[in-house]
């Protein structure tokens, strides 16, 4: 996972930035700040792999803020003013997003961040501190009640959040495995054929039977909603699989 810091003095722009970060599986939001001064204070006690930073901010603009960092993380600048683009790349910015930008533009910038980190030796330290996704042949061990149960990853149909617990629905089983675990932790440990489609649901894409409007049909009795924050990512996946007019 790539730990990110989102910085923008405009609340709506910051909200959009945070939402987009949440839609990219390999990005993790470390914090959100409404000023460069607030961001600087955060970085005094914590580290991140990347910054999504607005340029035109009061007190200390984004460009000067990045220049002031002794060891700056990778940076993607955002701004409504195109004249900053050239200067942005002078400070070795990974990308530059001109407002208003959409999810596709943001995804492009995120992919460039990942490529840069994958090709940077120093990236090993920041990325390997997180568990790597399991492959399709791996098993998962889940604690339920007083037992530890072995689960075959490809047999998981979908995962449902229930307060602090998760229900893990398995192929061929009438009842789910209930375990004390967060959705975020589960997401980090699943291979890429799993996708979060709602704040309460992660599905095995190989188990989908039908998609009807904003619902994913897993079987005759299971209809799962697609949340607004996840629609674009899910639709992009469907587009890669769709045949026909």
CSV table of N, CA, C and O in Angstrom, one decimal, residues 27-87:
chain,number,residue,atom,x,y,z
A,27,UNK,N,-3.8,2.6,-2.7
A,27,UNK,CA,-3.5,3.8,-2.0
A,27,UNK,C,-4.2,3.7,-0.6
A,27,UNK,O,-5.3,3.2,-0.4
A,28,UNK,N,-3.5,4.3,0.4
A,28,UNK,CA,-4.0,4.3,1.8
A,28,UNK,C,-3.9,5.8,2.3
A,28,UNK,O,-2.8,6.4,2.2
A,29,UNK,N,-5.0,6.3,2.7
A,29,UNK,CA,-5.0,7.7,3.2
A,29,UNK,C,-4.4,7.7,4.6
A,29,UNK,O,-5.0,7.2,5.6
A,30,UNK,N,-3.3,8.4,4.8
A,30,UNK,CA,-2.7,8.6,6.1
A,30,UNK,C,-3.3,9.7,6.9
A,30,UNK,O,-3.5,9.7,8.1
A,31,UNK,N,-3.6,10.8,6.1
A,31,UNK,CA,-4.2,12.0,6.8
A,31,UNK,C,-4.7,13.0,5.7
A,31,UNK,O,-4.2,12.9,4.5
A,32,UNK,N,-5.5,13.9,6.1
A,32,UNK,CA,-6.0,15.0,5.2
A,32,UNK,C,-5.8,16.3,5.9
A,32,UNK,O,-6.1,16.4,7.1
A,33,UNK,N,-5.3,17.3,5.2
A,33,UNK,CA,-4.9,18.6,5.8
A,33,UNK,C,-5.5,19.7,4.9
A,33,UNK,O,-5.5,19.6,3.7
A,34,UNK,N,-5.9,20.8,5.6
A,34,UNK,CA,-6.5,21.9,4.9
A,34,UNK,C,-5.5,23.1,4.7
A,34,UNK,O,-5.8,24.2,4.3
A,35,UNK,N,-4.2,22.8,5.0
A,35,UNK,CA,-3.2,23.8,4.8
A,35,UNK,C,-1.8,23.1,4.8
A,35,UNK,O,-1.6,22.0,5.3
A,36,UNK,N,-0.9,23.8,4.2
A,36,UNK,CA,0.5,23.2,4.1
A,36,UNK,C,1.1,23.2,5.5
A,36,UNK,O,1.9,22.4,5.9
A,37,UNK,N,0.8,24.2,6.3
A,37,UNK,CA,1.3,24.3,7.7
A,37,UNK,C,0.8,23.1,8.5
A,37,UNK,O,1.6,22.5,9.3
A,38,UNK,N,-0.5,22.7,8.3
A,38,UNK,CA,-1.0,21.6,9.0
A,38,UNK,C,-0.3,20.3,8.6
A,38,UNK,O,0.0,19.4,9.3
A,39,UNK,N,-0.1,20.2,7.3
A,39,UNK,CA,0.6,19.1,6.7
A,39,UNK,C,2.1,19.0,7.2
A,39,UNK,O,2.5,17.9,7.5
A,40,UNK,N,2.7,20.1,7.3
A,40,UNK,CA,4.1,20.1,7.9
A,40,UNK,C,4.1,19.6,9.3
A,40,UNK,O,5.0,18.8,9.7
A,41,UNK,N,3.2,20.0,10.1
A,41,UNK,CA,3.1,19.5,11.5
A,41,UNK,C,2.9,18.0,11.5
A,41,UNK,O,3.5,17.3,12.3
A,42,UNK,N,2.0,17.5,10.6
A,42,UNK,CA,1.8,16.1,10.6
A,42,UNK,C,3.1,15.3,10.2
A,42,UNK,O,3.4,14.3,10.8
A,43,UNK,N,3.8,15.8,9.3
A,43,UNK,CA,5.0,15.1,8.8
A,43,UNK,C,6.2,15.2,9.8
A,43,UNK,O,7.1,14.5,9.7
A,44,UNK,N,6.0,16.1,10.8
A,44,UNK,CA,7.0,16.1,11.9
A,44,UNK,C,7.0,14.8,12.7
A,44,UNK,O,8.0,14.4,13.3
A,45,UNK,N,5.8,14.2,12.7
A,45,UNK,CA,5.7,13.0,13.6
A,45,UNK,C,5.3,11.7,12.8
A,45,UNK,O,5.2,10.7,13.4
A,46,UNK,N,5.2,11.8,11.5
A,46,UNK,CA,4.8,10.7,10.7
A,46,UNK,C,5.4,10.8,9.3
A,46,UNK,O,6.0,11.8,8.9
A,47,UNK,N,5.4,9.7,8.6
A,47,UNK,CA,5.9,9.7,7.2
A,47,UNK,C,4.9,9.1,6.2
A,47,UNK,O,4.0,8.4,6.6
A,48,UNK,N,5.0,9.5,5.0
A,48,UNK,CA,4.1,9.0,3.9
A,48,UNK,C,4.9,8.7,2.7
A,48,UNK,O,6.1,9.2,2.6
A,49,UNK,N,4.4,8.0,1.8
A,49,UNK,CA,5.1,7.7,0.5
A,49,UNK,C,4.8,8.7,-0.5
A,49,UNK,O,5.6,8.9,-1.4
A,50,UNK,N,3.6,9.4,-0.4
A,50,UNK,CA,3.2,10.3,-1.5
A,50,UNK,C,2.3,11.4,-0.9
A,50,UNK,O,1.6,11.2,0.1
A,51,UNK,N,2.3,12.5,-1.7
A,51,UNK,CA,1.5,13.7,-1.3
A,51,UNK,C,0.7,14.1,-2.5
A,51,UNK,O,1.2,14.2,-3.6
A,52,UNK,N,-0.6,14.3,-2.3
A,52,UNK,CA,-1.5,14.9,-3.3
A,52,UNK,C,-1.7,16.3,-2.7
A,52,UNK,O,-2.3,16.5,-1.7
A,53,UNK,N,-1.1,17.3,-3.4
A,53,UNK,CA,-1.1,18.7,-2.8
A,53,UNK,C,-1.6,19.8,-3.8
A,53,UNK,O,-1.1,19.9,-4.9
A,54,UNK,N,-2.5,20.6,-3.3
A,54,UNK,CA,-2.9,21.8,-4.0
A,54,UNK,C,-1.8,22.8,-4.0
A,54,UNK,O,-1.0,22.8,-3.0
A,55,UNK,N,-1.7,23.6,-5.0
A,55,UNK,CA,-0.6,24.6,-5.1
A,55,UNK,C,-1.0,25.9,-4.5
A,55,UNK,O,-0.3,26.5,-3.6
A,56,UNK,N,-2.1,26.4,-4.9
A,56,UNK,CA,-2.6,27.8,-4.6
A,56,UNK,C,-3.3,27.8,-3.2
A,56,UNK,O,-4.5,27.7,-3.1
A,57,UNK,N,-2.5,27.9,-2.1
A,57,UNK,CA,-3.1,27.9,-0.8
A,57,UNK,C,-2.5,29.1,0.0
A,57,UNK,O,-1.4,29.5,-0.3
A,58,UNK,N,-3.3,29.6,0.9
A,58,UNK,CA,-2.9,30.8,1.7
A,58,UNK,C,-1.7,30.4,2.7
A,58,UNK,O,-1.5,29.2,3.0
A,59,UNK,N,-1.0,31.4,3.2
A,59,UNK,CA,0.1,31.3,4.1
A,59,UNK,C,1.3,30.6,3.5
A,59,UNK,O,2.4,31.2,3.5
A,60,UNK,N,1.2,29.4,3.0
A,60,UNK,CA,2.3,28.7,2.4
A,60,UNK,C,1.7,27.9,1.3
A,60,UNK,O,0.9,27.0,1.5
A,61,UNK,N,2.2,28.2,0.0
A,61,UNK,CA,1.6,27.5,-1.1
A,61,UNK,C,2.3,26.1,-1.2
A,61,UNK,O,3.3,25.8,-0.7
A,62,UNK,N,1.6,25.2,-2.0
A,62,UNK,CA,2.0,23.9,-2.1
A,62,UNK,C,3.4,23.7,-2.7
A,62,UNK,O,4.2,22.8,-2.2
A,63,UNK,N,3.8,24.5,-3.6
A,63,UNK,CA,5.1,24.4,-4.2
A,63,UNK,C,6.2,24.7,-3.2
A,63,UNK,O,7.2,24.0,-3.1
A,64,UNK,N,6.0,25.8,-2.5
A,64,UNK,CA,7.0,26.2,-1.5
A,64,UNK,C,7.1,25.2,-0.3
A,64,UNK,O,8.2,24.9,0.2
A,65,UNK,N,5.9,24.7,0.0
A,65,UNK,CA,5.9,23.6,1.0
A,65,UNK,C,6.7,22.4,0.7
A,65,UNK,O,7.6,21.9,1.5
A,66,UNK,N,6.6,21.9,-0.6
A,66,UNK,CA,7.3,20.8,-1.0
A,66,UNK,C,8.8,21.1,-1.0
A,66,UNK,O,9.7,20.3,-0.6
A,67,UNK,N,9.2,22.3,-1.5
A,67,UNK,CA,10.6,22.7,-1.6
A,67,UNK,C,11.2,22.8,-0.2
A,67,UNK,O,12.4,22.6,-0.1
A,68,UNK,N,10.4,23.0,0.8
A,68,UNK,CA,10.9,23.2,2.2
A,68,UNK,C,11.2,21.9,2.9
A,68,UNK,O,11.8,21.9,3.9
A,69,UNK,N,10.7,20.8,2.3
A,69,UNK,CA,10.9,19.5,2.9
A,69,UNK,C,12.3,19.0,2.7
A,69,UNK,O,12.7,18.9,1.5
A,70,UNK,N,13.0,18.5,3.7
A,70,UNK,CA,14.3,18.0,3.6
A,70,UNK,C,14.4,16.8,2.7
A,70,UNK,O,15.2,16.7,1.8
A,71,UNK,N,13.4,15.9,2.9
A,71,UNK,CA,13.3,14.7,2.1
A,71,UNK,C,11.9,14.5,1.7
A,71,UNK,O,11.1,13.8,2.3
A,72,UNK,N,11.5,15.2,0.6
A,72,UNK,CA,10.1,15.2,0.2
A,72,UNK,C,9.6,13.8,-0.3
A,72,UNK,O,10.4,13.2,-1.0
A,73,UNK,N,8.4,13.4,0.0
A,73,UNK,CA,7.8,12.2,-0.6
A,73,UNK,C,7.6,12.5,-2.1
A,73,UNK,O,7.7,13.6,-2.6
A,74,UNK,N,7.1,11.5,-2.8
A,74,UNK,CA,6.7,11.7,-4.2
A,74,UNK,C,5.4,12.7,-4.2
A,74,UNK,O,4.6,12.6,-3.2
A,75,UNK,N,5.3,13.5,-5.2
A,75,UNK,CA,4.3,14.5,-5.1
A,75,UNK,C,3.5,14.6,-6.4
A,75,UNK,O,4.0,14.5,-7.5
A,76,UNK,N,2.1,14.7,-6.2
A,76,UNK,CA,1.2,15.0,-7.4
A,76,UNK,C,0.6,16.3,-7.0
A,76,UNK,O,-0.1,16.4,-6.0
A,77,UNK,N,0.8,17.3,-7.8
A,77,UNK,CA,0.2,18.6,-7.6
A,77,UNK,C,-1.2,18.7,-8.2
A,77,UNK,O,-1.4,18.1,-9.3
A,78,UNK,N,-2.1,19.4,-7.5
A,78,UNK,CA,-3.4,19.7,-8.0
A,78,UNK,C,-3.6,21.2,-8.0
A,78,UNK,O,-3.2,21.9,-7.0
A,79,UNK,N,-4.2,21.8,-9.0
A,79,UNK,CA,-4.4,23.2,-9.0
A,79,UNK,C,-5.4,23.6,-10.2
A,79,UNK,O,-5.6,22.8,-11.1
A,80,UNK,N,-6.0,24.8,-10.0
A,80,UNK,CA,-6.9,25.2,-11.1
A,80,UNK,C,-6.2,26.1,-12.1
A,80,UNK,O,-6.8,26.6,-13.0
A,81,UNK,N,-4.9,26.4,-11.8
A,81,UNK,CA,-4.1,27.3,-12.7
A,81,UNK,C,-3.0,26.6,-13.5
A,81,UNK,O,-2.1,26.1,-12.9
A,82,UNK,N,-3.2,26.5,-14.8
A,82,UNK,CA,-2.3,25.7,-15.6
A,82,UNK,C,-0.9,26.3,-15.7
A,82,UNK,O,0.0,25.6,-16.0
A,83,UNK,N,-0.7,27.6,-15.3
A,83,UNK,CA,0.6,28.1,-15.4
A,83,UNK,C,1.6,27.5,-14.4
A,83,UNK,O,2.8,27.7,-14.5
A,84,UNK,N,1.1,26.8,-13.4
A,84,UNK,CA,2.0,26.2,-12.5
A,84,UNK,C,2.6,24.9,-13.0
A,84,UNK,O,3.5,24.3,-12.3
A,85,UNK,N,2.1,24.4,-14.1
A,85,UNK,CA,2.5,23.0,-14.5
A,85,UNK,C,4.0,22.9,-14.7
A,85,UNK,O,4.7,22.0,-14.2
A,86,UNK,N,4.6,23.8,-15.4
A,86,UNK,CA,6.1,23.8,-15.7
A,86,UNK,C,6.9,23.8,-14.4
A,86,UNK,O,7.8,23.0,-14.2
A,87,UNK,N,6.5,24.7,-13.5
A,87,UNK,CA,7.2,24.8,-12.2
A,87,UNK,C,7.0,23.6,-11.4
A,87,UNK,O,7.9,23.2,-10.7
